[in-house]
Amino acid sequence: MSRSALIFALAAVVLVRRPSALPAQGSPASTTLIRNVLLLDGTGGAARPAAVRVSGARIAEVGALTPRSGEMVVDGNGLTLSPGFIDTHSHADRALVRGNDGTGALSQGITTVVVGEDGGSPYPLAAFFDSLARRGMPMNVAAYVGHGTVRGRVMGNNYKRHATDAEVGRMKEVLAAELKSGALGLSSGLEYDPGIYSARSEVVELAKVAASAGGRYISHIRSEDRTEWDAIDEIIEIGKQARLPVQISHTKLAMKSLWGQGDSLIHVLNRARAAGVDITADVYPYRYWQSGLSVLFPERNFTDRKAAEFALDQVSPPDEITLTSYGPHPEYAGKTVAQIATERGTDPATTLLALVKDADDARKAGHPSGETIIAASMDERDIEKIMAWPFTNICTDGELDGRHPRGYGSFTRVLGRYVRERRVVSLPEAIRKMTSLAADNVGIVNRGRVVPGAFADLVLFDPTTVIDNATPADPHALSTGIAKVWVNGKLAYEGGKTTGARGGMVVRRK
Ligand SMILES: [Zn+2]
């Protein structure tokens, strides 16, 4: 706008500003007042009585506000209002493309999901964003560009080796193009194919591309058990060399001999921060993870009995590894390795080797084996230590239609079990970890704080009753205590149901 046009526009506003015709900003019909709430604004400060005025997609005012005539008023009945929760590690991608209504996320208070995690992102990302925007999204969606996806574009099926310099050069071009979609940065899954075969220098080179675009790095690190300390060193080194913020995904100490070392982990992370590396973490509140059988064999030695015995002794015992799906024998779904071993009349290690080999053979024969497991490997003491670290935010690592209860219960589980029952962190601090810290850790702006001008992603909940109800046996049970959820000012969830509003936006790197 030119200077004279600006002056003209200002004059026009002054001319139409009569007492009977308030400007559009305060127009009664377009605002909603949420009153009679205790506000946790996302910054970690104590709850305070307040009202919040929403105008369109944004928060207009916060404070002691009284209703205007004709304005829509929502009585919060003394419940707690906070920013909508931001899930920095989500696997909602596929279900969203299929048109899922977002119940799993909205019902636990999540208003923004960050996808493209663990090195795997929709490709091309711009088309994914376009199709979501066309269809309409139940919640906001941001994404990282997956290292594995980029590697796959360049190396195809010939990926079980280090990349050549020329291949890394082509990966950098693919990544730079993908980052133009507004992705938050680069994600990696260095415990998964094809990322597990990458040299560190390849990841550093790509992280530098993300850094020069103002992006970040988030990683399912190379090991969460056998070589975890090396993997932690690696992500710190990537942050140092590529000079960008790095985040450890779903942080855990997932091996018996590592249990109880949460303090050592925090010490290493604090030392890295003191040395100038902007390293942060996210965590979900369960002792058990969900993945594939192959992660139990980091050397991909699927016939090595010693490796199987080690996995069952140290990583997860046979009665705590449950197959949630299994292509070669669909009837095994829901059974533990111990149960399958009994059925087959063999020992657990023999059974585990047969299961992982049959799944691998199916994959090689071109039949996607669809094998997933839920396995318990973590210790509650470590989960608590990691969660309490001031730079850890909360995530789900969940799907909208998955078998792990985290897809429906992570955030409410933190609020019910870790905050109210066990007092691992205070309620204002937990909300900070779900909102402003989460936004800051992945580079999302204008969300995660209840302040004028921010987007009106909001959750109204009861801190005295909020709790998860999802379990491995009933993974889609709704949480208790989430009263209402708004996404960009639109009511998205109420009374145990989504409203069908598709108020979500694509969230892009600033
Ligand atoms: Zn992961």
Coordinates of C-alpha atoms and ligand atoms in Angstrom, one line a residue:
M1 CA 0.0 0.0 0.0
S2 CA 1.4 3.4 -0.9
R3 CA 1.7 6.2 1.7
S4 CA -1.2 8.3 0.3
A5 CA -3.4 5.1 0.0
L6 CA -2.7 4.4 3.6
I7 CA -3.6 7.9 4.7
F8 CA -6.8 7.6 2.7
A9 CA -7.7 4.2 4.3
L10 CA -7.1 5.6 7.8
A11 CA -9.3 8.6 7.0
A12 CA -12.1 6.2 5.7
V13 CA -11.9 4.3 9.0
V14 CA -12.3 7.5 11.0
L15 CA -15.2 8.6 8.8
V16 CA -17.3 5.5 9.4
R17 CA -16.5 5.2 13.1
R18 CA -19.8 6.2 14.6
P19 CA -20.9 5.0 18.0
S20 CA -23.7 2.9 16.5
A21 CA -21.4 1.2 14.0
L22 CA -18.3 -0.3 15.7
P23 CA -15.5 -1.4 13.5
A24 CA -15.4 -5.0 12.2
Q25 CA -12.9 -6.0 14.9
G26 CA -15.4 -5.6 17.6
S27 CA -18.5 -6.5 15.6
P28 CA -20.8 -8.4 18.0
A29 CA -21.7 -11.1 15.5
S30 CA -18.1 -12.1 14.7
T31 CA -16.8 -12.6 18.2
T32 CA -17.0 -15.2 20.9
L33 CA -16.4 -14.5 24.6
I34 CA -15.2 -17.5 26.6
R35 CA -15.7 -16.4 30.2
N36 CA -15.6 -17.8 33.8
V37 CA -12.5 -19.8 33.2
L38 CA -9.1 -20.3 35.0
L39 CA -6.6 -19.4 32.4
L40 CA -3.3 -21.2 31.9
D41 CA -1.8 -19.1 29.1
G42 CA 0.9 -21.6 28.1
T43 CA 3.8 -19.7 29.5
G44 CA 4.0 -21.7 32.7
G45 CA 2.6 -19.0 35.0
A46 CA -0.1 -19.8 37.6
A47 CA -3.8 -20.1 36.6
R48 CA -5.8 -16.8 36.8
P49 CA -9.5 -16.0 36.4
A50 CA -10.0 -14.5 33.0
A51 CA -12.1 -14.2 29.9
V52 CA -10.9 -14.6 26.3
R53 CA -12.4 -12.9 23.3
V54 CA -12.0 -14.7 20.0
S55 CA -12.5 -12.8 16.7
G56 CA -12.4 -15.0 13.7
A57 CA -9.4 -17.3 13.8
R58 CA -7.5 -15.2 16.4
I59 CA -7.5 -14.3 20.0
A60 CA -8.6 -10.6 20.3
E61 CA -8.5 -9.9 24.0
V62 CA -7.6 -11.5 27.3
G63 CA -8.5 -10.3 30.7
A64 CA -11.5 -9.1 32.8
L65 CA -13.9 -8.8 29.8
T66 CA -17.7 -8.3 29.8
P67 CA -20.0 -9.5 27.0
R68 CA -21.0 -7.2 24.3
S69 CA -24.5 -7.1 23.1
G70 CA -25.2 -9.9 20.6
E71 CA -21.8 -11.5 21.2
M72 CA -21.7 -15.3 21.5
V73 CA -20.8 -16.2 25.1
V74 CA -19.4 -19.5 26.3
D75 CA -19.6 -20.1 30.0
G76 CA -16.5 -22.0 31.0
N77 CA -18.1 -23.0 34.4
G78 CA -14.8 -22.4 36.2
L79 CA -12.9 -25.0 34.2
T80 CA -9.4 -24.4 33.0
L81 CA -8.7 -22.9 29.6
S82 CA -5.3 -23.3 27.9
P83 CA -3.8 -23.1 24.4
G84 CA -4.5 -26.1 22.3
F85 CA -1.9 -28.8 22.6
I86 CA 0.8 -29.2 20.0
D87 CA 1.9 -32.7 19.2
T88 CA 5.5 -32.4 17.9
H89 CA 5.8 -36.1 16.9
S90 CA 2.6 -37.4 15.2
H91 CA 1.9 -40.1 12.7
A92 CA -1.5 -38.7 11.7
D93 CA -0.4 -38.2 8.1
R94 CA -2.0 -41.2 6.4
A95 CA -5.3 -41.1 8.3
L96 CA -5.7 -37.4 7.6
V97 CA -5.3 -38.1 3.9
R98 CA -8.0 -40.7 4.2
G99 CA -10.3 -38.1 5.7
N100 CA -10.1 -39.2 9.4
D101 CA -12.1 -36.7 11.6
G102 CA -9.3 -36.3 14.1
T103 CA -11.1 -37.7 17.1
G104 CA -7.9 -39.3 18.5
A105 CA -6.1 -36.0 18.6
L106 CA -8.9 -33.5 19.4
S107 CA -10.3 -35.7 22.2
Q108 CA -7.0 -35.3 24.1
G109 CA -6.8 -31.6 23.4
I110 CA -4.4 -31.6 20.5
T111 CA -5.0 -28.8 17.9
T112 CA -1.8 -29.1 15.9
V113 CA 0.0 -32.2 14.7
V114 CA 3.5 -32.3 13.4
V115 CA 4.0 -35.1 10.8
G116 CA 6.7 -36.2 8.5
E117 CA 8.6 -37.8 11.4
D118 CA 11.2 -40.6 11.8
G119 CA 12.6 -39.8 8.4
G120 CA 9.4 -40.4 6.4
S121 CA 7.3 -37.6 4.9
P122 CA 4.6 -37.4 2.3
Y123 CA 6.2 -36.6 -1.1
P124 CA 5.9 -34.1 -2.5
L125 CA 5.0 -32.2 0.7
A126 CA 3.5 -29.3 -1.2
A127 CA 0.9 -31.6 -2.8
F128 CA 0.2 -33.2 0.6
F129 CA -0.5 -29.8 2.1
D130 CA -2.7 -28.8 -0.9
S131 CA -4.8 -31.9 -0.7
L132 CA -5.3 -31.4 3.0
A133 CA -6.2 -27.8 2.5
R134 CA -8.7 -28.7 -0.2
R135 CA -10.3 -31.5 1.9
G136 CA -10.3 -29.4 5.1
M137 CA -8.4 -30.5 8.2
P138 CA -9.9 -31.2 11.7
M139 CA -6.7 -29.7 13.2
N140 CA -3.6 -27.8 12.1
V141 CA -0.9 -29.7 10.4
A142 CA 2.8 -29.0 10.1
A143 CA 5.5 -31.3 8.7
Y144 CA 9.2 -32.0 8.5
V145 CA 10.9 -33.4 5.4
G146 CA 12.0 -37.0 6.0
H147 CA 15.6 -37.9 5.4
G148 CA 14.6 -41.4 4.5
T149 CA 12.1 -40.0 2.0
V150 CA 14.8 -37.8 0.4
R151 CA 17.3 -40.8 0.5
G152 CA 14.7 -43.0 -1.2
R153 CA 14.1 -40.5 -4.0
V154 CA 17.8 -40.6 -4.8
M155 CA 19.0 -44.1 -4.0
G156 CA 15.8 -46.2 -4.6
N157 CA 16.2 -49.8 -3.6
N158 CA 20.0 -49.6 -3.7
Y159 CA 20.2 -48.0 -0.3
K160 CA 22.0 -50.5 2.0
R161 CA 25.3 -48.6 1.9
H162 CA 26.7 -45.1 2.3
A163 CA 25.7 -42.6 -0.3
T164 CA 28.3 -41.3 -2.8
D165 CA 29.1 -37.6 -2.8
A166 CA 27.1 -37.2 -6.0
E167 CA 24.1 -38.8 -4.3
V168 CA 24.3 -36.6 -1.3
G169 CA 24.5 -33.6 -3.7
R170 CA 21.2 -34.8 -5.3
M171 CA 19.6 -35.3 -1.8
K172 CA 20.5 -31.7 -0.9
E173 CA 18.6 -30.5 -4.0
V174 CA 15.5 -32.7 -3.2
L175 CA 15.6 -31.4 0.4
A176 CA 15.9 -27.8 -0.6
A177 CA 13.0 -28.1 -3.0
E178 CA 10.8 -29.8 -0.3
L179 CA 11.7 -27.2 2.3
K180 CA 10.1 -24.6 0.0
S181 CA 6.7 -26.1 1.0
G182 CA 7.1 -24.5 4.4
A183 CA 8.3 -27.6 6.2
L184 CA 9.7 -27.1 9.7
G185 CA 13.0 -28.7 8.8
L186 CA 14.6 -32.2 8.4
S187 CA 13.5 -35.3 10.3
S188 CA 15.5 -38.5 10.4
G189 CA 14.8 -42.1 11.5
L190 CA 18.3 -43.5 11.9
E191 CA 17.2 -46.7 13.4
Y192 CA 15.0 -47.5 10.4
D193 CA 15.7 -48.3 6.7
P194 CA 17.0 -46.5 4.8
G195 CA 18.4 -44.0 7.3
I196 CA 20.2 -46.6 9.3
Y197 CA 22.7 -47.0 6.4
S198 CA 23.6 -43.4 6.2
A199 CA 26.9 -42.0 7.3
R200 CA 26.8 -39.2 9.8
S201 CA 28.4 -36.8 7.3
E202 CA 25.4 -37.3 5.0
V203 CA 23.0 -36.3 7.7
V204 CA 25.2 -33.3 8.6
E205 CA 25.3 -32.1 5.0
L206 CA 21.5 -32.3 4.8
A207 CA 21.0 -30.6 8.2
K208 CA 23.1 -27.7 6.8
V209 CA 20.6 -27.3 4.0
A210 CA 17.8 -27.2 6.6
A211 CA 19.8 -24.7 8.7
S212 CA 20.3 -22.4 5.8
A213 CA 16.6 -22.4 5.1
G214 CA 15.9 -21.4 8.8
G215 CA 14.7 -24.9 9.6
R216 CA 15.5 -27.4 12.3
Y217 CA 16.4 -31.1 12.8
I218 CA 14.3 -33.7 14.7
S219 CA 15.4 -37.3 15.0
H220 CA 14.5 -40.8 16.0
I221 CA 18.1 -41.3 16.9
R222 CA 20.2 -44.2 15.7
S223 CA 19.7 -46.3 18.8
E224 CA 17.4 -46.1 21.8
D225 CA 19.0 -49.1 23.4
R226 CA 22.3 -50.9 22.5
T227 CA 24.3 -47.8 21.4
E228 CA 22.1 -45.1 22.8
W229 CA 25.0 -42.9 24.2
D230 CA 26.6 -42.9 20.7
A231 CA 23.3 -41.9 19.2
I232 CA 22.9 -39.0 21.7
D233 CA 26.4 -37.9 20.9
E234 CA 25.6 -38.0 17.2
I235 CA 22.6 -35.7 17.4
I236 CA 24.5 -33.3 19.5
E237 CA 27.3 -33.4 16.9
I238 CA 24.8 -32.8 14.1
G239 CA 23.5 -29.7 16.0
K240 CA 27.1 -28.4 16.5
Q241 CA 28.3 -29.0 12.9
A242 CA 25.2 -27.9 11.1
R243 CA 24.4 -25.1 13.5
L244 CA 20.7 -25.6 13.9
P245 CA 18.3 -26.5 16.7
V246 CA 18.0 -30.3 17.2
Q247 CA 15.3 -32.3 18.9
I248 CA 15.4 -35.9 20.1
S249 CA 12.1 -37.6 19.2
H250 CA 10.2 -39.7 21.8
T251 CA 13.2 -39.7 24.1
K252 CA 13.7 -43.0 26.0
L253 CA 16.2 -45.3 27.6
A254 CA 14.8 -48.5 26.1
M255 CA 17.1 -51.3 27.5
K256 CA 17.2 -52.9 30.9
S257 CA 20.9 -52.0 31.5
L258 CA 20.1 -48.4 30.8
W259 CA 17.3 -48.1 33.3
G260 CA 17.7 -45.6 36.0
Q261 CA 20.2 -43.5 34.0
G262 CA 17.7 -40.7 33.3
D263 CA 20.0 -38.3 35.3
S264 CA 23.0 -39.2 33.2
L265 CA 21.0 -38.5 30.1
I266 CA 19.8 -35.1 31.4
H267 CA 23.4 -34.3 32.4
V268 CA 24.7 -35.0 28.9
L269 CA 21.9 -32.8 27.4
N270 CA 22.5 -29.9 29.8
R271 CA 26.3 -30.1 29.0
A272 CA 25.5 -29.8 25.3
R273 CA 23.2 -26.8 25.9
A274 CA 25.9 -25.2 28.0
A275 CA 28.3 -25.7 25.0
G276 CA 25.9 -23.8 22.8
V277 CA 23.9 -26.6 21.1
D278 CA 20.2 -25.9 21.1
I279 CA 19.1 -29.4 21.9
T280 CA 15.6 -30.2 23.1
A281 CA 13.4 -33.4 23.4
D282 CA 10.0 -34.7 23.3
V283 CA 8.5 -37.7 25.2
Y284 CA 5.3 -39.7 25.5
P285 CA 4.0 -41.2 28.8
Y286 CA 4.1 -44.9 28.2
R287 CA 6.5 -47.7 29.2
Y288 CA 5.9 -49.4 25.8
W289 CA 6.6 -48.4 22.3
Q290 CA 5.2 -49.4 18.9
S291 CA 7.3 -50.2 15.9
G292 CA 8.4 -53.2 13.8
L293 CA 10.2 -56.4 14.7
S294 CA 13.3 -55.3 12.8
V295 CA 14.2 -52.6 15.3
L296 CA 15.0 -55.4 17.7
F297 CA 17.8 -56.4 15.3
P298 CA 19.8 -53.1 14.7
E299 CA 22.4 -55.1 12.7
R300 CA 19.6 -56.7 10.6
N301 CA 21.0 -60.1 11.6
F302 CA 17.7 -61.9 11.4
T303 CA 19.2 -65.4 11.8
D304 CA 21.5 -64.6 14.8
R305 CA 20.2 -66.4 17.8
K306 CA 22.4 -64.4 20.1
A307 CA 20.9 -61.1 18.9
A308 CA 17.4 -62.5 19.5
E309 CA 18.3 -63.7 23.0
F310 CA 19.8 -60.3 23.7
A311 CA 16.7 -58.5 22.5
L312 CA 14.4 -60.7 24.7
D313 CA 16.7 -60.4 27.8
Q314 CA 17.6 -56.7 27.5
V315 CA 15.2 -54.8 25.3
S316 CA 11.8 -56.4 25.9
P317 CA 10.8 -59.7 27.4
P318 CA 8.7 -62.2 25.4
D319 CA 5.5 -61.7 27.4
E320 CA 5.8 -57.9 26.8
I321 CA 6.1 -57.9 23.0
T322 CA 2.7 -58.0 21.5
L323 CA 2.1 -58.4 17.7
T324 CA -0.5 -55.8 16.8
S325 CA -0.5 -56.8 13.1
Y326 CA 1.4 -59.5 11.3
G327 CA 1.0 -60.2 7.5
P328 CA 2.4 -63.7 7.3
H329 CA 0.1 -64.9 10.1
P330 CA -2.7 -62.4 10.6
E331 CA -4.1 -64.6 13.4
Y332 CA -1.1 -63.7 15.6
A333 CA -2.4 -60.2 16.0
G334 CA -3.0 -59.5 19.7
K335 CA -0.7 -62.3 20.9
T336 CA 2.6 -62.0 22.7
V337 CA 5.8 -63.6 21.5
A338 CA 5.6 -65.8 24.6
Q339 CA 2.1 -67.0 23.7
I340 CA 3.1 -67.6 20.1
A341 CA 6.1 -69.6 21.3
T342 CA 3.8 -71.8 23.4
E343 CA 1.5 -72.4 20.5
R344 CA 4.4 -73.3 18.2
G345 CA 5.9 -75.5 20.9
T346 CA 9.3 -73.7 20.7
D347 CA 11.3 -71.3 22.8
P348 CA 10.8 -67.5 22.5
A349 CA 14.2 -66.8 20.8
T350 CA 13.4 -69.4 18.1
T351 CA 10.0 -67.9 17.7
L352 CA 11.3 -64.3 17.4
L353 CA 13.8 -65.3 14.8
A354 CA 11.1 -67.1 12.8
L355 CA 8.7 -64.1 13.0
V356 CA 11.3 -61.5 11.9
K357 CA 12.6 -63.8 9.1
D358 CA 9.1 -64.5 7.7
A359 CA 8.2 -60.8 7.8
D360 CA 11.5 -60.0 6.0
D361 CA 10.9 -62.7 3.4
A362 CA 7.4 -61.4 2.8
R363 CA 8.8 -57.9 2.3
K364 CA 11.5 -59.2 -0.1
A365 CA 8.8 -61.1 -2.1
G366 CA 7.0 -57.8 -2.5
H367 CA 4.2 -58.4 0.1
P368 CA 4.2 -55.6 2.5
S369 CA 4.2 -57.7 5.7
G370 CA 2.3 -55.1 7.8
E371 CA 4.1 -56.3 10.9
T372 CA 3.9 -54.0 14.0
I373 CA 4.6 -54.7 17.6
I374 CA 4.0 -53.0 20.9
A375 CA 6.9 -53.7 23.3
A376 CA 7.6 -52.6 26.8
S377 CA 11.2 -51.4 27.3
M378 CA 11.1 -48.3 29.5
D379 CA 11.2 -47.6 33.2
E380 CA 8.9 -45.1 34.8
R381 CA 11.7 -43.4 36.7
D382 CA 13.3 -42.5 33.5
I383 CA 10.1 -41.4 31.9
E384 CA 9.6 -39.0 34.8
K385 CA 13.1 -37.7 34.7
I386 CA 12.9 -37.0 31.0
M387 CA 9.5 -35.5 31.2
A388 CA 10.6 -33.1 34.0
W389 CA 13.6 -31.7 32.1
P390 CA 12.7 -28.1 31.4
F391 CA 13.4 -28.5 27.6
T392 CA 11.2 -31.6 27.1
N393 CA 7.8 -31.1 25.5
I394 CA 5.0 -33.7 25.3
C395 CA 4.3 -35.7 22.1
T396 CA 2.2 -38.8 21.2
D397 CA 4.2 -40.6 18.5
G398 CA 0.7 -41.9 17.8
E399 CA -1.6 -42.5 14.9
L400 CA -5.2 -41.4 14.6
D401 CA -6.3 -44.9 14.0
G402 CA -3.5 -47.0 15.5
R403 CA -3.2 -49.8 18.0
H404 CA -1.1 -48.0 20.6
P405 CA -3.2 -46.1 23.1
R406 CA -0.9 -43.1 22.8
G407 CA -2.8 -42.0 19.7
Y408 CA -5.8 -41.3 22.0
G409 CA -4.4 -40.8 25.4
S410 CA -0.9 -39.3 25.7
F411 CA -1.7 -35.7 26.7
T412 CA -4.6 -36.6 29.0
R413 CA -2.4 -39.4 30.5
V414 CA 0.3 -36.8 31.4
L415 CA -2.3 -34.5 33.0
G416 CA -4.1 -37.2 35.0
R417 CA -1.3 -39.6 36.0
Y418 CA 1.9 -37.6 35.9
V419 CA 0.6 -34.2 37.0
R420 CA -2.4 -34.9 39.3
E421 CA -1.5 -38.3 40.7
R422 CA 2.3 -38.4 40.8
R423 CA 3.1 -34.6 40.7
V424 CA 6.1 -35.1 38.4
V425 CA 5.6 -31.6 37.2
S426 CA 3.0 -28.9 38.1
L427 CA -0.1 -28.3 36.0
P428 CA 1.1 -24.9 34.6
E429 CA 4.5 -26.5 33.7
A430 CA 2.8 -29.5 32.0
I431 CA 0.6 -27.1 30.0
R432 CA 3.7 -25.1 29.0
K433 CA 5.3 -28.4 27.8
M434 CA 2.2 -29.1 25.7
T435 CA 1.9 -25.6 24.2
S436 CA 4.5 -22.8 24.1
L437 CA 7.5 -25.0 24.6
A438 CA 6.3 -27.5 22.0
A439 CA 5.8 -24.6 19.6
D440 CA 9.2 -23.2 20.3
N441 CA 10.9 -26.6 20.0
V442 CA 9.7 -27.1 16.5
G443 CA 9.6 -23.5 15.3
I444 CA 5.9 -22.8 15.2
V445 CA 4.9 -19.2 15.8
N446 CA 1.6 -17.5 16.9
R447 CA 0.4 -20.7 18.6
G448 CA 0.9 -22.2 22.0
R449 CA 0.2 -19.0 24.0
V450 CA -3.1 -17.3 24.9
V451 CA -2.2 -13.8 24.0
P452 CA -4.0 -11.2 21.7
G453 CA -3.1 -11.8 18.1
A454 CA -2.3 -15.5 18.5
F455 CA -4.4 -18.1 16.7
A456 CA -7.4 -19.2 18.8
D457 CA -6.5 -22.8 19.4
L458 CA -7.9 -23.5 22.8
V459 CA -8.8 -26.4 25.2
L460 CA -11.3 -26.2 28.0
F461 CA -10.7 -29.0 30.5
D462 CA -11.2 -30.1 34.1
P463 CA -7.9 -30.6 35.8
T464 CA -9.5 -32.5 38.7
T465 CA -10.9 -35.3 36.4
V466 CA -8.9 -35.3 33.2
I467 CA -7.4 -38.7 32.4
D468 CA -6.7 -41.1 29.6
N469 CA -8.9 -44.2 29.1
A470 CA -7.2 -45.8 26.1
T471 CA -5.4 -49.1 26.7
P472 CA -3.7 -51.6 24.4
A473 CA -6.9 -53.6 24.6
D474 CA -9.1 -50.6 23.9
P475 CA -6.8 -48.1 22.2
H476 CA -9.6 -45.8 21.0
A477 CA -11.3 -45.2 24.3
L478 CA -11.9 -41.4 24.7
S479 CA -10.3 -39.5 27.5
T480 CA -12.3 -38.0 30.4
G481 CA -12.2 -34.3 31.3
I482 CA -11.8 -32.5 27.9
A483 CA -14.9 -30.3 27.6
K484 CA -14.3 -28.3 24.5
V485 CA -11.6 -27.8 21.9
W486 CA -11.4 -24.9 19.4
V487 CA -9.2 -24.9 16.3
N488 CA -8.5 -21.4 14.8
G489 CA -11.6 -20.1 16.7
K490 CA -13.9 -22.9 15.4
L491 CA -15.4 -25.3 18.0
A492 CA -13.9 -28.7 16.9
Y493 CA -14.7 -31.0 19.8
E494 CA -17.4 -31.0 22.5
G495 CA -19.2 -33.5 24.6
G496 CA -17.1 -36.5 23.5
K497 CA -17.7 -35.8 19.8
T498 CA -16.0 -33.9 17.0
T499 CA -18.2 -31.1 15.6
G500 CA -17.2 -31.8 11.9
A501 CA -15.8 -28.3 11.7
R502 CA -12.7 -28.4 9.5
G503 CA -10.9 -25.3 10.9
G504 CA -7.4 -26.6 10.7
M505 CA -4.7 -24.8 8.7
V506 CA -1.4 -25.8 7.2
V507 CA 1.3 -24.5 9.6
R508 CA 4.4 -23.3 7.8
R509 CA 8.0 -22.4 8.9
K510 CA 8.2 -18.7 9.4
Ligands
ZN1 ZN 10.1 -42.8 16.0

